[in-house]
Amino acid sequence: SDGTTFAASIPLPVGRRANDAVAIEPTRARSTSSLHVLVVDDSAVNLMLAQSQLEHLGHGATTVDNGPEAIDMLAKKRFDLVLMDWHMPHMDGLQTTRLIRSAEGDGNRIPIIATTASVMAGDRETCLDAGMDDYLPKPVSLADLAGMIGRWSGTDTDVNPAGNDGTSEIRALIDELGNPAIAQSIIEAFIAEVPGWRSDLQEGTASDQPVLARRAAHTLKSTAQLLGALELARLGADFEATQSDAELTSKLPALLTELSEATDRLQSISEQLNPPEGKAP
C-alpha cells in the first residue's frame, strides 16, 4: 500500500479538552413534530450515527441490528418511519420489508426508507419493488436525512449547517452534530468493529464463503468514507466489486494493510478529540 489517505485535520484550541466548549458552531435543527423512528442496520457505527442525527433533529430513535428484531419491534410498538439497511446478513432489508408489508393491515402502511452504500443502476427500483418507499445512499448527511423525513412525514425540519472548510470529514461530522464527543464515540465504534470485519474478510476469502468477505467490505467502505478514510473506502469498494474469487485473494493483503493503518490513524484522531487526563490536545 502507498499509505493511508485521509481528509482529516482536527484543529482544537491548545490546552482545552475536546469535550469542553471548543469553538464549534453547532448545526441548528428545528422540528415542529417529534417522530419515533426505527433504525435497522447491522453496523454499530451506522446505528450510532443515525440515532445521533435523529436526536439532533428532535426525533426519537430505536435501533436494532437485524431484520427479525425489526419485525418483532414493529409488532410491539408504534413507529412513524423506518430507516432500513439493505445489505444485512441472514435476512436482508428487502426480505425484511416484504415481511413487514405482508403483516400490515389496510391503512397501516409505515414509510420505509432504504439506506445503503450500494449505488448501482437499478438499486433504487429494487428497493421500491420490495415495498420500500424511498432510498438514501450512505453515508447519509444530516440535511439529506432531514429532507427525507420531511418528505414522508410532513414534519418541518430546518437544518442550517455550520460552514465546512472541506478539510475533514470528521470535522464536518462534528459541525453537523455540534458535539465532538459524539464523533469520538463513532470513531470508537468503528475501531470496535474492525476485528469482526478483519475476520470476515479473511475467513470469507479463504473459505467457500466469498459473500461473507464482500459483505464485510460493503459495510466497511461506507463507514470508512464517513470517517474520512478515503483510500480504505476505495479499496473496500474495489474488493466488493471483484467477481473472481482468485482476485479477492490477491486484493486482500492491501485491504487488510490499509485497514490497520486507518485504524491507527483514527485512534490518533480519537485521542485528539479527547486526550488522556492531563494531556493537552
CSV table of C-alpha atoms in Angstrom, one decimal:
chain,number,residue,atom,x,y,z
A,1,SER,CA,0.0,0.0,0.0
A,2,ASP,CA,1.1,3.6,-0.6
A,3,GLY,CA,-0.2,4.7,2.8
A,4,THR,CA,-3.5,5.8,4.2
A,5,THR,CA,-5.2,8.8,2.5
A,6,PHE,CA,-7.2,10.8,5.0
A,7,ALA,CA,-9.2,14.0,4.7
A,8,ALA,CA,-8.8,14.6,8.4
A,9,SER,CA,-7.5,17.6,10.4
A,10,ILE,CA,-8.8,18.4,13.9
A,11,PRO,CA,-7.6,21.9,14.9
A,12,LEU,CA,-8.5,22.2,18.6
A,13,PRO,CA,-7.5,25.1,20.9
A,14,VAL,CA,-4.3,24.4,22.9
A,15,GLY,CA,-5.0,23.4,26.5
A,16,ARG,CA,-8.7,22.7,26.0
A,17,ARG,CA,-10.2,19.3,26.2
A,18,ALA,CA,-12.1,18.3,23.1
A,19,ASN,CA,-15.3,17.7,25.1
A,20,ASP,CA,-15.2,21.2,26.6
A,21,ALA,CA,-16.8,24.2,24.8
A,22,VAL,CA,-14.5,24.3,21.8
A,23,ALA,CA,-15.0,26.8,19.0
A,24,ILE,CA,-17.6,24.8,17.1
A,25,GLU,CA,-20.8,26.4,15.9
A,26,PRO,CA,-23.4,23.6,16.2
A,27,THR,CA,-25.9,22.9,13.5
A,28,ARG,CA,-29.3,24.4,14.2
A,29,ALA,CA,-32.2,22.0,13.7
A,30,ARG,CA,-35.9,22.5,14.4
A,31,SER,CA,-38.7,20.1,14.1
A,32,THR,CA,-42.3,21.1,14.6
A,33,SER,CA,-43.3,17.5,15.3
A,34,SER,CA,-41.2,14.8,17.0
A,35,LEU,CA,-41.3,11.4,15.4
A,36,HIS,CA,-40.4,7.9,16.6
A,37,VAL,CA,-38.1,6.3,14.1
A,38,LEU,CA,-37.0,2.7,13.9
A,39,VAL,CA,-33.4,2.3,12.5
A,40,VAL,CA,-32.4,-1.1,11.2
A,41,ASP,CA,-28.7,-1.7,10.4
A,42,ASP,CA,-26.1,-4.4,11.2
A,43,SER,CA,-23.3,-1.8,11.7
A,44,ALA,CA,-22.9,-0.3,15.2
A,45,VAL,CA,-21.3,2.7,13.6
A,46,ASN,CA,-24.3,3.4,11.4
A,47,LEU,CA,-26.8,2.9,14.2
A,48,MET,CA,-24.9,5.3,16.4
A,49,LEU,CA,-24.7,7.9,13.7
A,50,ALA,CA,-28.4,7.6,12.7
A,51,GLN,CA,-29.5,7.8,16.3
A,52,SER,CA,-27.4,10.9,16.9
A,53,GLN,CA,-28.7,12.6,13.8
A,54,LEU,CA,-32.3,11.8,14.6
A,55,GLU,CA,-32.0,13.1,18.1
A,56,HIS,CA,-30.3,16.2,16.8
A,57,LEU,CA,-33.3,16.8,14.6
A,58,GLY,CA,-35.6,16.4,17.5
A,59,HIS,CA,-36.8,12.9,16.8
A,60,GLY,CA,-36.7,9.7,18.9
A,61,ALA,CA,-34.9,6.7,17.7
A,62,THR,CA,-35.0,3.0,18.4
A,63,THR,CA,-32.1,0.9,16.9
A,64,VAL,CA,-32.0,-2.8,16.0
A,65,ASP,CA,-29.3,-4.7,14.1
A,66,ASN,CA,-31.2,-7.3,12.2
A,67,GLY,CA,-34.4,-7.9,10.3
A,68,PRO,CA,-36.2,-10.3,12.6
A,69,GLU,CA,-35.8,-8.0,15.5
A,70,ALA,CA,-37.1,-5.1,13.4
A,71,ILE,CA,-40.3,-7.1,12.6
A,72,ASP,CA,-40.7,-8.0,16.3
A,73,MET,CA,-40.2,-4.4,17.3
A,74,LEU,CA,-42.8,-3.2,14.8
A,75,ALA,CA,-45.3,-5.7,16.2
A,76,LYS,CA,-44.8,-4.3,19.7
A,77,LYS,CA,-44.5,-0.6,19.3
A,78,ARG,CA,-45.8,2.2,17.1
A,79,PHE,CA,-43.3,3.9,14.8
A,80,ASP,CA,-43.7,6.8,12.4
A,81,LEU,CA,-41.0,5.8,10.0
A,82,VAL,CA,-38.3,3.1,9.4
A,83,LEU,CA,-34.8,3.5,8.1
A,84,MET,CA,-33.9,0.1,6.7
A,85,ASP,CA,-30.4,-1.0,5.7
A,86,TRP,CA,-30.4,-3.2,2.6
A,87,HIS,CA,-27.4,-5.4,3.0
A,88,MET,CA,-27.7,-7.3,6.3
A,89,PRO,CA,-26.7,-11.0,6.9
A,90,HIS,CA,-29.3,-13.8,7.3
A,91,MET,CA,-32.3,-11.5,6.4
A,92,ASP,CA,-31.6,-8.5,4.3
A,93,GLY,CA,-33.6,-5.3,4.1
A,94,LEU,CA,-35.5,-6.4,1.1
A,95,GLN,CA,-36.8,-9.6,2.7
A,96,THR,CA,-37.5,-7.8,6.0
A,97,THR,CA,-39.6,-5.1,4.2
A,98,ARG,CA,-41.6,-7.8,2.3
A,99,LEU,CA,-42.5,-9.5,5.6
A,100,ILE,CA,-43.4,-6.1,7.2
A,101,ARG,CA,-45.7,-5.3,4.3
A,102,SER,CA,-47.4,-8.7,4.3
A,103,ALA,CA,-48.2,-8.2,8.0
A,104,GLU,CA,-49.6,-4.7,7.6
A,105,GLY,CA,-53.4,-4.2,7.6
A,106,ASP,CA,-55.2,-1.8,5.4
A,107,GLY,CA,-54.3,1.9,6.2
A,108,ASN,CA,-51.4,0.9,8.4
A,109,ARG,CA,-48.6,1.3,5.9
A,110,ILE,CA,-45.5,2.7,7.5
A,111,PRO,CA,-42.9,4.6,5.4
A,112,ILE,CA,-39.8,2.5,5.0
A,113,ILE,CA,-36.7,4.3,3.6
A,114,ALA,CA,-33.8,2.2,2.3
A,115,THR,CA,-30.3,3.2,3.5
A,116,THR,CA,-27.5,1.6,1.6
A,117,ALA,CA,-24.0,2.1,0.4
A,118,SER,CA,-24.9,0.4,-2.9
A,119,VAL,CA,-25.4,3.0,-5.6
A,120,MET,CA,-25.6,0.8,-8.7
A,121,ALA,CA,-28.0,1.5,-11.5
A,122,GLY,CA,-31.4,-0.1,-10.7
A,123,ASP,CA,-30.8,-0.3,-6.9
A,124,ARG,CA,-33.5,2.3,-6.1
A,125,GLU,CA,-36.0,0.4,-8.2
A,126,THR,CA,-35.1,-2.9,-6.5
A,127,CYS,CA,-35.8,-1.3,-3.1
A,128,LEU,CA,-39.1,0.2,-4.3
A,129,ASP,CA,-40.2,-3.2,-5.8
A,130,ALA,CA,-39.6,-4.8,-2.4
A,131,GLY,CA,-42.1,-2.4,-0.8
A,132,MET,CA,-39.8,0.4,0.4
A,133,ASP,CA,-40.9,3.9,-0.2
A,134,ASP,CA,-37.6,5.8,-0.9
A,135,TYR,CA,-33.9,5.4,-1.0
A,136,LEU,CA,-31.0,7.2,0.8
A,137,PRO,CA,-27.4,6.4,-0.2
A,138,LYS,CA,-24.8,6.2,2.6
A,139,PRO,CA,-23.1,8.0,4.2
A,140,VAL,CA,-26.3,9.9,5.0
A,141,SER,CA,-25.9,13.6,5.7
A,142,LEU,CA,-28.0,15.4,8.3
A,143,ALA,CA,-29.6,17.6,5.6
A,144,ASP,CA,-30.5,14.6,3.4
A,145,LEU,CA,-32.0,12.8,6.4
A,146,ALA,CA,-34.0,15.8,7.4
A,147,GLY,CA,-35.3,16.3,3.9
A,148,MET,CA,-36.3,12.6,3.6
A,149,ILE,CA,-38.1,12.6,6.9
A,150,GLY,CA,-39.9,15.8,6.0
A,151,ARG,CA,-41.0,14.3,2.6
A,152,TRP,CA,-42.5,11.2,4.1
A,153,SER,CA,-43.8,12.5,7.5
A,154,GLY,CA,-44.9,16.1,6.7
A,155,THR,CA,-42.7,17.4,9.5
A,156,ASP,CA,-41.0,20.7,9.1
A,157,THR,CA,-37.3,20.5,9.9
A,158,ASP,CA,-34.9,23.3,9.2
A,159,VAL,CA,-31.2,22.5,9.1
A,160,ASN,CA,-28.7,25.2,8.8
A,161,PRO,CA,-25.3,23.5,8.7
A,162,ALA,CA,-22.3,25.3,10.0
A,163,GLY,CA,-19.7,26.1,7.4
A,164,ASN,CA,-17.4,23.3,6.5
A,165,ASP,CA,-14.0,24.2,5.1
A,166,GLY,CA,-13.7,20.8,3.4
A,167,THR,CA,-10.6,19.8,5.3
A,168,SER,CA,-12.1,17.0,7.3
A,169,GLU,CA,-15.0,14.5,7.1
A,170,ILE,CA,-14.7,14.1,10.8
A,171,ARG,CA,-14.8,17.9,11.3
A,172,ALA,CA,-17.9,18.0,9.1
A,173,LEU,CA,-19.4,15.4,11.3
A,174,ILE,CA,-18.7,17.4,14.4
A,175,ASP,CA,-20.1,20.5,12.7
A,176,GLU,CA,-23.3,18.6,11.8
A,177,LEU,CA,-23.9,17.2,15.3
A,178,GLY,CA,-22.4,20.0,17.3
A,179,ASN,CA,-20.6,17.7,19.7
A,180,PRO,CA,-17.0,16.3,19.4
A,181,ALA,CA,-17.9,13.6,21.9
A,182,ILE,CA,-20.4,12.0,19.5
A,183,ALA,CA,-17.8,12.0,16.7
A,184,GLN,CA,-15.3,10.3,19.1
A,185,SER,CA,-17.9,7.7,20.1
A,186,ILE,CA,-18.5,6.9,16.4
A,187,ILE,CA,-14.7,6.5,15.8
A,188,GLU,CA,-14.6,4.2,18.8
A,189,ALA,CA,-17.5,2.2,17.5
A,190,PHE,CA,-15.6,1.9,14.1
A,191,ILE,CA,-12.5,0.6,15.9
A,192,ALA,CA,-14.5,-1.9,17.9
A,193,GLU,CA,-15.9,-3.4,14.6
A,194,VAL,CA,-12.5,-3.8,13.0
A,195,PRO,CA,-11.8,-7.3,14.4
A,196,GLY,CA,-15.1,-8.6,13.1
A,197,TRP,CA,-14.5,-7.1,9.6
A,198,ARG,CA,-11.0,-8.4,9.5
A,199,SER,CA,-12.2,-11.9,10.5
A,200,ASP,CA,-15.0,-11.9,7.9
A,201,LEU,CA,-12.6,-10.7,5.2
A,202,GLN,CA,-10.0,-13.4,6.0
A,203,GLU,CA,-12.4,-16.3,6.6
A,204,GLY,CA,-14.7,-15.4,3.7
A,205,THR,CA,-11.8,-15.2,1.3
A,206,ALA,CA,-10.0,-18.4,2.5
A,207,SER,CA,-13.2,-20.5,2.5
A,208,ASP,CA,-16.0,-21.0,0.1
A,209,GLN,CA,-17.9,-18.0,1.5
A,210,PRO,CA,-16.8,-15.1,-0.6
A,211,VAL,CA,-20.2,-13.4,0.0
A,212,LEU,CA,-19.1,-13.1,3.7
A,213,ALA,CA,-16.0,-11.2,2.6
A,214,ARG,CA,-17.8,-9.0,0.1
A,215,ARG,CA,-20.5,-8.1,2.7
A,216,ALA,CA,-17.8,-7.0,5.2
A,217,ALA,CA,-16.2,-4.9,2.5
A,218,HIS,CA,-19.5,-3.4,1.7
A,219,THR,CA,-20.1,-2.2,5.3
A,220,LEU,CA,-16.5,-1.2,5.7
A,221,LYS,CA,-16.5,1.1,2.6
A,222,SER,CA,-19.4,3.3,3.8
A,223,THR,CA,-18.2,3.7,7.4
A,224,ALA,CA,-14.6,4.4,6.2
A,225,GLN,CA,-15.9,7.1,3.9
A,226,LEU,CA,-17.9,8.6,6.7
A,227,LEU,CA,-14.8,9.0,8.8
A,228,GLY,CA,-12.5,10.3,6.1
A,229,ALA,CA,-10.6,7.0,5.4
A,230,LEU,CA,-10.8,7.6,1.7
A,231,GLU,CA,-8.3,5.1,0.5
A,232,LEU,CA,-9.8,2.4,2.7
A,233,ALA,CA,-13.2,3.2,1.3
A,234,ARG,CA,-11.8,2.9,-2.2
A,235,LEU,CA,-10.1,-0.4,-1.6
A,236,GLY,CA,-13.3,-1.7,0.1
A,237,ALA,CA,-15.4,-0.8,-2.9
A,238,ASP,CA,-13.0,-2.4,-5.3
A,239,PHE,CA,-12.8,-5.6,-3.2
A,240,GLU,CA,-16.6,-5.8,-3.1
A,241,ALA,CA,-17.0,-5.3,-6.8
A,242,THR,CA,-14.5,-8.1,-7.6
A,243,GLN,CA,-16.2,-11.0,-9.3
A,244,SER,CA,-13.3,-13.5,-9.3
A,245,ASP,CA,-12.6,-15.4,-6.1
A,246,ALA,CA,-8.9,-15.6,-7.1
A,247,GLU,CA,-8.8,-11.8,-7.4
A,248,LEU,CA,-10.3,-11.5,-3.9
A,249,THR,CA,-7.3,-13.4,-2.5
A,250,SER,CA,-4.8,-11.2,-4.4
A,251,LYS,CA,-6.6,-8.0,-3.2
A,252,LEU,CA,-7.0,-9.0,0.4
A,253,PRO,CA,-3.5,-8.1,1.7
A,254,ALA,CA,-3.7,-4.5,0.5
A,255,LEU,CA,-7.1,-4.1,2.0
A,256,LEU,CA,-6.1,-5.5,5.4
A,257,THR,CA,-2.9,-3.3,5.5
A,258,GLU,CA,-5.0,-0.2,4.8
A,259,LEU,CA,-7.5,-1.3,7.4
A,260,SER,CA,-4.7,-1.5,10.0
A,261,GLU,CA,-3.3,1.9,9.0
A,262,ALA,CA,-6.7,3.5,9.0
A,263,THR,CA,-7.5,2.1,12.4
A,264,ASP,CA,-4.2,3.5,13.8
A,265,ARG,CA,-4.9,6.9,12.3
A,266,LEU,CA,-8.5,7.0,13.7
A,267,GLN,CA,-7.2,6.0,17.1
A,268,SER,CA,-4.9,9.0,17.0
A,269,ILE,CA,-7.7,11.3,16.0
A,270,SER,CA,-9.9,9.9,18.8
A,271,GLU,CA,-7.1,10.8,21.3
A,272,GLN,CA,-7.0,14.4,19.8
A,273,LEU,CA,-10.8,14.7,20.4
A,274,ASN,CA,-10.5,13.5,23.9
A,275,PRO,CA,-6.9,13.2,25.1
A,276,PRO,CA,-5.9,11.3,28.2
A,277,GLU,CA,-6.3,13.2,31.5
A,278,GLY,CA,-3.7,15.8,32.0
A,279,LYS,CA,-2.6,15.8,28.3
A,280,ALA,CA,-3.5,18.8,26.1
A,281,PRO,CA,-4.6,18.0,22.5
